[in-house]
CSV table of C-alpha atoms (C1' of nucleotides) in Angstrom, one decimal:
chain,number,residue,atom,x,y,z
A,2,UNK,CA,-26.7,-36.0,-76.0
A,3,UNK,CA,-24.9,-39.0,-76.3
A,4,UNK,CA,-22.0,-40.6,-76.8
A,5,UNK,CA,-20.2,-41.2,-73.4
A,6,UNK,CA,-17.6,-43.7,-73.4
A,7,UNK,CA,-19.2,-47.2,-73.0
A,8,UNK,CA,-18.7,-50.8,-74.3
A,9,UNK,CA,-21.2,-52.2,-76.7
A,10,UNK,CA,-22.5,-54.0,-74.0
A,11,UNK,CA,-23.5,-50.6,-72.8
A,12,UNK,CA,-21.1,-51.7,-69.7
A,13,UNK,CA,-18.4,-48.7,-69.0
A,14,UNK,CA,-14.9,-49.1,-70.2
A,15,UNK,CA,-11.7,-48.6,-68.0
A,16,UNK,CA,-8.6,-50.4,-70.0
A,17,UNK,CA,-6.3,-48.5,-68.3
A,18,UNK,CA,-8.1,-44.9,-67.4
A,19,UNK,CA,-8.6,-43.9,-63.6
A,20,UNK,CA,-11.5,-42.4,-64.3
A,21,UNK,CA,-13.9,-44.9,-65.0
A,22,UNK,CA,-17.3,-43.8,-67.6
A,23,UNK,CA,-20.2,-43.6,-66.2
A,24,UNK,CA,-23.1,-46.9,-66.1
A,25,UNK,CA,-25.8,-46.5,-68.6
A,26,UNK,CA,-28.5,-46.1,-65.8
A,27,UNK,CA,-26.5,-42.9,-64.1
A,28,UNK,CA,-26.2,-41.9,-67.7
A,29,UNK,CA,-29.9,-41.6,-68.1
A,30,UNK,CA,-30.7,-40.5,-65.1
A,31,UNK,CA,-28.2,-37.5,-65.7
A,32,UNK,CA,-29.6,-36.8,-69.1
A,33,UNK,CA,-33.1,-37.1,-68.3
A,34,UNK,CA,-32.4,-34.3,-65.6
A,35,UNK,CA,-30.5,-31.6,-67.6
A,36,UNK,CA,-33.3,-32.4,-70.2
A,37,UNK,CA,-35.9,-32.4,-68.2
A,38,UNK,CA,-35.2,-29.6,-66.3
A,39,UNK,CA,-34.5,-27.5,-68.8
A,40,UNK,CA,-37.0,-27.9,-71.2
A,41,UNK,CA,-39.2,-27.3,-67.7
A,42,UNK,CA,-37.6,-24.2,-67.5
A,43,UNK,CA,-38.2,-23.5,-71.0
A,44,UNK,CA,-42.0,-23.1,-70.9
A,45,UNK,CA,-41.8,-21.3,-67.6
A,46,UNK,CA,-40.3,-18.9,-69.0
A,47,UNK,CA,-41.8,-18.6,-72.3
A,48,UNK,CA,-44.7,-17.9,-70.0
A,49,UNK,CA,-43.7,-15.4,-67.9
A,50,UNK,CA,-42.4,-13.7,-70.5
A,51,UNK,CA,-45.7,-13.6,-72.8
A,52,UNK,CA,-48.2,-13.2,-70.2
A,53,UNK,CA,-46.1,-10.8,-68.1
A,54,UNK,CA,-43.2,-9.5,-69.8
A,55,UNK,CA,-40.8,-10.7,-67.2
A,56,UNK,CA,-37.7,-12.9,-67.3
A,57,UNK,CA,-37.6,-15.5,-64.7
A,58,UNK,CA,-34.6,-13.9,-62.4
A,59,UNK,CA,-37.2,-10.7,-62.5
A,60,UNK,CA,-40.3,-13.4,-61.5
A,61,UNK,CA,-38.2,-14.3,-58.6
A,62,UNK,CA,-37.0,-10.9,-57.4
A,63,UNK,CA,-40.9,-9.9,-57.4
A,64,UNK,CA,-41.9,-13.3,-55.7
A,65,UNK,CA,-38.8,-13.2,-52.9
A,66,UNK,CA,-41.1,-9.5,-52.2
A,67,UNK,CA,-44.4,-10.0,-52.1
A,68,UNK,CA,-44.6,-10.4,-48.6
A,69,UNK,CA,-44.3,-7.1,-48.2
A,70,UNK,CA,-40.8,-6.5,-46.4
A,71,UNK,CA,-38.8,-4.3,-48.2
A,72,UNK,CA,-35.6,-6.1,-48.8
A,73,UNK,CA,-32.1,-4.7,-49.3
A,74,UNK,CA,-30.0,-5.3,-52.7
A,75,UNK,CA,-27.6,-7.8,-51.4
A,76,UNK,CA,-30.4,-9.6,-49.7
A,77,UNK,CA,-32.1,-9.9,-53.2
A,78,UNK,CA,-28.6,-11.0,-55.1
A,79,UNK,CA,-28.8,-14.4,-52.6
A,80,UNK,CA,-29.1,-16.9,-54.6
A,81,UNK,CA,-30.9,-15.5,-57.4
A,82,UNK,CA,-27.9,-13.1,-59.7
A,83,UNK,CA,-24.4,-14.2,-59.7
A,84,UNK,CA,-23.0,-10.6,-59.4
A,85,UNK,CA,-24.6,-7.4,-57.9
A,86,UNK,CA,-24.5,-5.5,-60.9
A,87,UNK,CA,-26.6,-8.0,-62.5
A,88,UNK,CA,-29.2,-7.8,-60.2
A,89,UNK,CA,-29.0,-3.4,-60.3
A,90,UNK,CA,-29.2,-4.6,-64.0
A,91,UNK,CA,-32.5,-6.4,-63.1
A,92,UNK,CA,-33.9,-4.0,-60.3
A,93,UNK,CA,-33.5,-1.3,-62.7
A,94,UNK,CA,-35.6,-2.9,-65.2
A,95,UNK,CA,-38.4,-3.8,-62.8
A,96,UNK,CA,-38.3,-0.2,-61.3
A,97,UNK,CA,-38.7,1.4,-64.7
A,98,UNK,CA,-41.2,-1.0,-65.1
A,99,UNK,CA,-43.0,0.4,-62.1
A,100,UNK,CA,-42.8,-3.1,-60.3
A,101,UNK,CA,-40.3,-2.0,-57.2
A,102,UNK,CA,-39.2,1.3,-55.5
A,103,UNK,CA,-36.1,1.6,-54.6
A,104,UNK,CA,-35.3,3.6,-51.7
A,105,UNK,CA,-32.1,4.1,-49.3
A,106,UNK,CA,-32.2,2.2,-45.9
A,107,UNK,CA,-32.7,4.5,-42.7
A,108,UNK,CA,-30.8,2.2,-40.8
A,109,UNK,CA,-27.9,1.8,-42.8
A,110,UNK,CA,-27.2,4.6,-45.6
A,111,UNK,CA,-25.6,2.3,-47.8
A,112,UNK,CA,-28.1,0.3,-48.5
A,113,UNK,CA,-31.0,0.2,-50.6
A,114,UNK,CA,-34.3,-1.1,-49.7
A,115,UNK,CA,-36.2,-2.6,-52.3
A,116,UNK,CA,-40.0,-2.9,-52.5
A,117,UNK,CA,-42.9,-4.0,-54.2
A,118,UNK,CA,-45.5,-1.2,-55.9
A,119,UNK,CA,-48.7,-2.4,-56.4
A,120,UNK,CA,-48.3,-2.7,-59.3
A,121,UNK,CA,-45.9,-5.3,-59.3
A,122,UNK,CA,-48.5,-7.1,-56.9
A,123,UNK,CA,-50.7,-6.6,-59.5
A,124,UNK,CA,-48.3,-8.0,-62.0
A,125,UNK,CA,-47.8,-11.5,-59.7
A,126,UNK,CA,-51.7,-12.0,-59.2
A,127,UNK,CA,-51.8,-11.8,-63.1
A,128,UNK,CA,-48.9,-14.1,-63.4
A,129,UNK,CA,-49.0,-16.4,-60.5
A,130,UNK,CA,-52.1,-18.5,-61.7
A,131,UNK,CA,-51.1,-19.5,-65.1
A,132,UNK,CA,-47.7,-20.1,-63.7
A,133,UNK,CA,-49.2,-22.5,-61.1
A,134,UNK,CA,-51.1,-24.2,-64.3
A,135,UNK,CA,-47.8,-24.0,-66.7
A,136,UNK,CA,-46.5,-26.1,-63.6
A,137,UNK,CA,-48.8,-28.3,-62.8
A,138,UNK,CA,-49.6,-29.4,-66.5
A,139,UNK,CA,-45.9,-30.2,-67.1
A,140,UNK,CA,-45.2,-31.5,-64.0
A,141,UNK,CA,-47.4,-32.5,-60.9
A,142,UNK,CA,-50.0,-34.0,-63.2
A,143,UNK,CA,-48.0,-36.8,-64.4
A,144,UNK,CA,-46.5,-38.0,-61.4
A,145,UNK,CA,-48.1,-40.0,-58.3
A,146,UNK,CA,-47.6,-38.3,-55.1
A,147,UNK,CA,-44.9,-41.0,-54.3
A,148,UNK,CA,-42.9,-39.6,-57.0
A,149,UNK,CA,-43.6,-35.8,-56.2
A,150,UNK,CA,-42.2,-36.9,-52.7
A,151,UNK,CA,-39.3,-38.6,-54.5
A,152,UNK,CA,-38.4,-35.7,-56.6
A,153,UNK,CA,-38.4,-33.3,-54.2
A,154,UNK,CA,-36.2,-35.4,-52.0
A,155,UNK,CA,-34.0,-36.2,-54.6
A,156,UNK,CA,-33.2,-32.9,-55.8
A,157,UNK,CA,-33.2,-31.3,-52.3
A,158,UNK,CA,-30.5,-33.5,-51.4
A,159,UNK,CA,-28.6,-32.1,-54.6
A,160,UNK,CA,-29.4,-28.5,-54.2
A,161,UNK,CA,-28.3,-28.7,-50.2
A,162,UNK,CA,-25.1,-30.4,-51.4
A,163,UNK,CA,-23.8,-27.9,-54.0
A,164,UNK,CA,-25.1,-25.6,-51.8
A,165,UNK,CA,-23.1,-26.6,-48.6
A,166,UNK,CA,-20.1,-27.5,-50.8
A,167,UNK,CA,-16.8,-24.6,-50.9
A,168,UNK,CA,-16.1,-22.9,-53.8
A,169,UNK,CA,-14.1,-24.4,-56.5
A,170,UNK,CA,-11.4,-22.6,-58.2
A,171,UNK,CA,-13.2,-19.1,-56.9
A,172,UNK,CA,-12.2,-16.5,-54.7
A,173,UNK,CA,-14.7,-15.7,-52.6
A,174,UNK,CA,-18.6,-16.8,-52.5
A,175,UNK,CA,-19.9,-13.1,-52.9
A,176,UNK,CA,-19.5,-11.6,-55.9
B,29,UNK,CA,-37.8,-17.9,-53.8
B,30,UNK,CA,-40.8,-18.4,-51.3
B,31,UNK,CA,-43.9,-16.6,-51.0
B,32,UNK,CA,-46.7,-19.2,-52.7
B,33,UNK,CA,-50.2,-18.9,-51.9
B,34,UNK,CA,-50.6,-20.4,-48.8
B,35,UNK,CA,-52.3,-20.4,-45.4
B,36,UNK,CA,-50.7,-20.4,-42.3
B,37,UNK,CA,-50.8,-23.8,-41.6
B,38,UNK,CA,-49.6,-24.7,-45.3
B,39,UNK,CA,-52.3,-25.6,-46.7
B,40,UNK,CA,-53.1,-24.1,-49.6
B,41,UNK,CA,-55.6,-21.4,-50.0
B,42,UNK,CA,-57.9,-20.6,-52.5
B,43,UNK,CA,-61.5,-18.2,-51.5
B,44,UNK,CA,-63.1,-17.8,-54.6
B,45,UNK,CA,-60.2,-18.2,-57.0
B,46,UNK,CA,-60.6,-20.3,-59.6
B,47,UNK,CA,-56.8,-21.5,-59.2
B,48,UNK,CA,-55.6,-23.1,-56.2
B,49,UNK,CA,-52.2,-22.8,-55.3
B,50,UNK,CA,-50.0,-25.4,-55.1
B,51,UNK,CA,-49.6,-27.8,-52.3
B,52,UNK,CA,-46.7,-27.3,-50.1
B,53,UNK,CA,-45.2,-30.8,-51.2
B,54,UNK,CA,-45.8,-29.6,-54.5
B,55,UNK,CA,-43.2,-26.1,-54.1
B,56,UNK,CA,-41.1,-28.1,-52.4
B,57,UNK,CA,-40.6,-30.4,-55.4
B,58,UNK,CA,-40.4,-27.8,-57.3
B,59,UNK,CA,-38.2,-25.6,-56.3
B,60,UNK,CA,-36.1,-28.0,-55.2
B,61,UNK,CA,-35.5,-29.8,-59.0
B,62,UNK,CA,-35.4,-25.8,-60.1
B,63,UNK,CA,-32.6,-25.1,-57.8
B,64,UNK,CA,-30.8,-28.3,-57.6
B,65,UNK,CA,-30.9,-28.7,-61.3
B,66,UNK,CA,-29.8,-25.1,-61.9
B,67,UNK,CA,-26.7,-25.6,-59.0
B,68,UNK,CA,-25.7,-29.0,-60.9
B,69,UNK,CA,-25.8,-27.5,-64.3
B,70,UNK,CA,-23.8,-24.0,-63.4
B,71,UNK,CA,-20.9,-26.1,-61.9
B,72,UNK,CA,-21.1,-28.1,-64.4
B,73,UNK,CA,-20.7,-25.4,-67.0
B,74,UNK,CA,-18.0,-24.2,-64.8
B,75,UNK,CA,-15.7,-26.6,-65.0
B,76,UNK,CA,-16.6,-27.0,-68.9
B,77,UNK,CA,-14.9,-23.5,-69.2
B,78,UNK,CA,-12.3,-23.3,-67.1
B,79,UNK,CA,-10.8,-27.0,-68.0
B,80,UNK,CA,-11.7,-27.1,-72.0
B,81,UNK,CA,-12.6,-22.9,-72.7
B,82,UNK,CA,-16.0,-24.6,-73.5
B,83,UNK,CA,-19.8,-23.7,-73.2
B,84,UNK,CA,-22.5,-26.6,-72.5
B,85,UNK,CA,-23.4,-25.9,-76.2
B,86,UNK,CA,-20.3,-26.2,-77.8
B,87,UNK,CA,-19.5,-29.4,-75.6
B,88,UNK,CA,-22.8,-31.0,-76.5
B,89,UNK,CA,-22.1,-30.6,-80.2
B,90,UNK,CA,-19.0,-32.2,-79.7
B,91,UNK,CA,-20.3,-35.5,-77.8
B,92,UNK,CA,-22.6,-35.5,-80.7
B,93,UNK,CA,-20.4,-35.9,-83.4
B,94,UNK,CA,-18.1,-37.9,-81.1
B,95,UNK,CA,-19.0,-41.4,-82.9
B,96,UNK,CA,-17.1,-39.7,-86.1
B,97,UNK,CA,-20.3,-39.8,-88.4
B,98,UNK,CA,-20.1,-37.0,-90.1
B,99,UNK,CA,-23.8,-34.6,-88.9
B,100,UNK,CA,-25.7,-31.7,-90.9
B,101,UNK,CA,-26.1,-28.4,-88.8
B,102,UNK,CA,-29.7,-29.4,-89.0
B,103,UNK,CA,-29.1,-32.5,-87.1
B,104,UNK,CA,-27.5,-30.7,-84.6
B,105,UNK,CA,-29.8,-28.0,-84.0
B,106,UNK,CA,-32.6,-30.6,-83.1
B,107,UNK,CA,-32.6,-30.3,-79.4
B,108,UNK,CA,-29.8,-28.3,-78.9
B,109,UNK,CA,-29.8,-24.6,-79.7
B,110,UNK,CA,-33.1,-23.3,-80.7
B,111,UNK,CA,-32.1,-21.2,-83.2
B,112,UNK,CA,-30.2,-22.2,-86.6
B,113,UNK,CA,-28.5,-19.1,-86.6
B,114,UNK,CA,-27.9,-19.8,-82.9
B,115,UNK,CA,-26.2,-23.0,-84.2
B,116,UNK,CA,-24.3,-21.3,-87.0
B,117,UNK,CA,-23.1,-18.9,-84.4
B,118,UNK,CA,-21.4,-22.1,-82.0
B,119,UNK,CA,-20.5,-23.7,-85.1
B,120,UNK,CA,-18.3,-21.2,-86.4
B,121,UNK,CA,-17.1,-21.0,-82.5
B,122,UNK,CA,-15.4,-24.3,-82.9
B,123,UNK,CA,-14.5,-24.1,-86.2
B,124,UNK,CA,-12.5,-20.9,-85.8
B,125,UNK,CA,-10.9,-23.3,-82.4
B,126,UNK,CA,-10.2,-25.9,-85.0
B,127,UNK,CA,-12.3,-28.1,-82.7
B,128,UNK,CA,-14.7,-29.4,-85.9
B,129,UNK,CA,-14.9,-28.9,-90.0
B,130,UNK,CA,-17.4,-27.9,-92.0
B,131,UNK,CA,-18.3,-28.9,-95.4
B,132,UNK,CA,-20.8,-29.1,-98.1
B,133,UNK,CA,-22.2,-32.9,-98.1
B,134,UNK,CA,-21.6,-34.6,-101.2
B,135,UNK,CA,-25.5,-35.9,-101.4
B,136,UNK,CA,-27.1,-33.2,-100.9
B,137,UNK,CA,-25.5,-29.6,-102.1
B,138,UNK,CA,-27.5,-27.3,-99.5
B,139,UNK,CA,-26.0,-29.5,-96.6
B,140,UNK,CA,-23.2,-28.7,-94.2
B,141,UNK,CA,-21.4,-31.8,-93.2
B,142,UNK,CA,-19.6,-31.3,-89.5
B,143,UNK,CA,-16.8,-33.1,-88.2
B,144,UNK,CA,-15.3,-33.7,-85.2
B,145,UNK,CA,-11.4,-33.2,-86.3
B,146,UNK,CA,-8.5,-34.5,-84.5
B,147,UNK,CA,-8.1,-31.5,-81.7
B,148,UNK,CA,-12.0,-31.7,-81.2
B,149,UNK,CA,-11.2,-35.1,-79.9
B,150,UNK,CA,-8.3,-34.4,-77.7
B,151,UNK,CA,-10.2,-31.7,-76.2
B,152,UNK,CA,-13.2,-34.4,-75.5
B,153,UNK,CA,-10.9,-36.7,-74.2
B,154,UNK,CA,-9.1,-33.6,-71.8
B,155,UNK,CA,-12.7,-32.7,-70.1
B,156,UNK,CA,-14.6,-35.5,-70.1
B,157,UNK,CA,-12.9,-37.3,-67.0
B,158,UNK,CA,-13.0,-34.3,-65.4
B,159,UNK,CA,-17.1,-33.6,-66.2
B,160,UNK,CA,-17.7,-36.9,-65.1
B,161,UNK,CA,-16.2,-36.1,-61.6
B,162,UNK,CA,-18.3,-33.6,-61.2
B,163,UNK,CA,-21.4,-34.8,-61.6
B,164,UNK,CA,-20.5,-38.0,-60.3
B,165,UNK,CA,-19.3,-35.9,-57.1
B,166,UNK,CA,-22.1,-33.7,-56.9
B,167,UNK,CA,-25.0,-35.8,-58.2
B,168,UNK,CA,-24.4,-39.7,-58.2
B,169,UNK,CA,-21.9,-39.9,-54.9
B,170,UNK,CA,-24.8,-38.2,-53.4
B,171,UNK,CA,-27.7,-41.1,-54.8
B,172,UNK,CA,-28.3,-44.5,-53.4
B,173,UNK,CA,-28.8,-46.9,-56.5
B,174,UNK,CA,-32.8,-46.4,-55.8
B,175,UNK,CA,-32.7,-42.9,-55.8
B,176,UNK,CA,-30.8,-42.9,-59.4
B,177,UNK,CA,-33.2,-45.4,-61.2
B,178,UNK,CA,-36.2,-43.0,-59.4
B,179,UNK,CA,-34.7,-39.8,-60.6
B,180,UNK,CA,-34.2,-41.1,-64.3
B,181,UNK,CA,-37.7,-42.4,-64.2
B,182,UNK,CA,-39.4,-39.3,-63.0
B,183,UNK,CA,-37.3,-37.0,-65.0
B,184,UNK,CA,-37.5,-39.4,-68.1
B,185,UNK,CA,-41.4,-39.1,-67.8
B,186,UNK,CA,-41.3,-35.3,-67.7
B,187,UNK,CA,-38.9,-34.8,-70.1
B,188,UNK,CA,-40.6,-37.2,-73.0
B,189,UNK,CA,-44.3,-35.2,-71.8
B,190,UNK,CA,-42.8,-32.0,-72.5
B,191,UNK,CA,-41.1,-33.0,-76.0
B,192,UNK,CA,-44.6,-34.8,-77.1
B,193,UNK,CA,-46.1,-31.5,-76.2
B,194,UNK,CA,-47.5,-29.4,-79.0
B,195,UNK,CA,-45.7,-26.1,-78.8
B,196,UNK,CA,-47.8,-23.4,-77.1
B,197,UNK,CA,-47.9,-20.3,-79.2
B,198,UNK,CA,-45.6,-20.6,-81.5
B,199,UNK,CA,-45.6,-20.8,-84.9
B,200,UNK,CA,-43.8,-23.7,-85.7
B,201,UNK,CA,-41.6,-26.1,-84.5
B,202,UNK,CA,-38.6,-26.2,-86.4
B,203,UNK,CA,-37.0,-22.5,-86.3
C,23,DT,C1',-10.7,-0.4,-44.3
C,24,DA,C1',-14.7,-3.0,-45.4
C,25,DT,C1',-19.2,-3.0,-47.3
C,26,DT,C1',-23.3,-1.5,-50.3
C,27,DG,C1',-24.5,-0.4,-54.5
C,28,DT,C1',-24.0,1.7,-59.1
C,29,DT,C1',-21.9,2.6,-63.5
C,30,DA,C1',-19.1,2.0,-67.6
C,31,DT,C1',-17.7,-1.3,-70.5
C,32,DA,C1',-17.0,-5.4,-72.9
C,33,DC,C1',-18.4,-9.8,-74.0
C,34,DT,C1',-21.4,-13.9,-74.8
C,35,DC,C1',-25.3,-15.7,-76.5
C,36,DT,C1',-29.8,-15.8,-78.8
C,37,DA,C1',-33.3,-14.7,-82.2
C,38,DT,C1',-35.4,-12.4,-86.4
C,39,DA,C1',-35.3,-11.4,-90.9
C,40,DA,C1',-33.1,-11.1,-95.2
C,41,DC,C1',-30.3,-13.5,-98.2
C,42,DT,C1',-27.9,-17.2,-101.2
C,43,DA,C1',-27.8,-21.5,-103.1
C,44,DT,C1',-29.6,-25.9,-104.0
C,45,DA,C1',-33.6,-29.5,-104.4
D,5,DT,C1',-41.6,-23.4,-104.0
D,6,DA,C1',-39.3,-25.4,-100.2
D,7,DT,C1',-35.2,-26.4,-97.7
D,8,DA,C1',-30.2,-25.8,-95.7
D,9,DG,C1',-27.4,-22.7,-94.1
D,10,DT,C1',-25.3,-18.1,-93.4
D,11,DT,C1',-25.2,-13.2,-92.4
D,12,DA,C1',-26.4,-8.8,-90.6
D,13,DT,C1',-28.3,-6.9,-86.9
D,14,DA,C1',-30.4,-6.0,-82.7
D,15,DG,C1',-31.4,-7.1,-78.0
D,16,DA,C1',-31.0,-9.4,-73.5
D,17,DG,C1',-28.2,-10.6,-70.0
D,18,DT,C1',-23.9,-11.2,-67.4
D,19,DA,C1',-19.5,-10.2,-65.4
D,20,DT,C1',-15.4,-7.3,-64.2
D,21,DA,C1',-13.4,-3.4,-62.6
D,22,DA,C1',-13.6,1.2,-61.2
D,23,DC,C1',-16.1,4.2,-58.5
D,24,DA,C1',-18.8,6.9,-54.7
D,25,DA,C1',-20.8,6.8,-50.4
D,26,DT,C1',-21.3,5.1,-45.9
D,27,DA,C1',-20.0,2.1,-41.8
DNA sequence: TATTGTTATACTCTATAACTATA
DNA sequence: TATAGTTATAGAGTATAACAATA
């Protein structure tokens, strides 16, 4: 992970480009990030996988139900699946599982309402705590609160940007 | 992706459990470097395939052998795919694109030397400007100068905790 | 006609284990 | 024996398109 185009000055280039290379300190600040965050995401999911046998898209289906309102499909695929057969891909996994029902909707035939068993509430509150830890070991214990306030500026910022921004080179935003 | 362990006033709640949950500051950090890194890194990825037919992978072995220096698969796999055979796999990708060569290193028989060739730079050289647009559009454009020297700090620090980490059940490190 | 969800299918990617060849 | 790399294989996950049912 490196290599970008810079001087050996570690100042960007530009002889005659229009885009110019990014500055060493946005360099590092980018790299640190995908690193970081992945490597993050890494152990949280090596996690949930060994203490729970769940992949992290099925962790956040089961956390987006456990309060208790049954929720419909397309409600789940928000911002969690790219395409709704991915999450009847998932769904069906946690159903066989014994984790969810699913059910259809009395208000609207189409849909299906998903829900949480008690067993899949059983399956969180065996989770949820060494999650918490997983978390909290890799990340809230080595930064100062000013930091934790920081990051989750930051990166809220980001996220509500990409978020908020259209659709490049897309047709339409669901899928 | 809400639902945390937490009282109605948001603070967190915890009877006679022997894990507290996290503070709301704390999920908000946290999802938010989650999400926003996950957005950043999908549209990223994106444009990586659409502009160059490439995956992250393939385009991070690339920037790696960008300098020219000849680099052994082993090399490359540390930090990048987990897997040798994962590596093999993208290898022969890029090979079959003409993108790189591979070739047994003159010191040391068992080796693989990798090289960039001639098209591998091209294609470096047709999506790079374009990569950098994007993150500088969705990440840096985004960042006062204080924000970007806080964000490579913090995300530095979590990143170089997580590497020094001894892996958690797991046999060994190198796979 | 539009929307909800599923299915069939193909594809990408990853990991494990067995294997070859060299050190 | 240990290491570098490949291969065979299996499995997880995703997306696209076609489809059925309902609004």
């Amino acid at each position: 992970m490196t290599g970008f185009d810079r001087g050996a000055d570690g100042v960007p280039q530009h002889g005659g480009n229009e885009i110019p290379a990014l500055a060493p300190r946005q360099l590092e600040a980018y790299f640190a990030l995908q690193e970081g965050a992945s490597l993050l995401q890494q152990q949280i999911e090596q996690h949930l996988r060994t203490e729970g046998d769940l992949s992290l898209v099925q962790f956040h289906i089961l956390m987006r139900l456990r309060n208790g309102t049954p929720t419909t499909m397309t409600e789940l695929a928000d911002g969690i699946v790219h395409s709704r057969s991915g999450l009847t891909y998932q769904a069906g996994l946690l159903e066989k599982s014994g984790l969810i029902t699913r059910a259809p909707s009395p208000d609207d035939e189409r849909a299906t309402l998903v829900t949480l068993t008690d067993k899949g509430r059983t399956t969180i509150a065996t989770v949820l705590p060494g999650h918490v830890q997983v978390v909290r070991r890799l990340l809230f214990d080595l930064l100062p609160d000013e930091d934790l306030d920081d990051l989750g500026r930051i990166m809220g910022r980001v996220r509500d940007h990409i978020r908020a921004e259209p659709p490049r080179s897309r047709g339409s935003r669901a899928t």
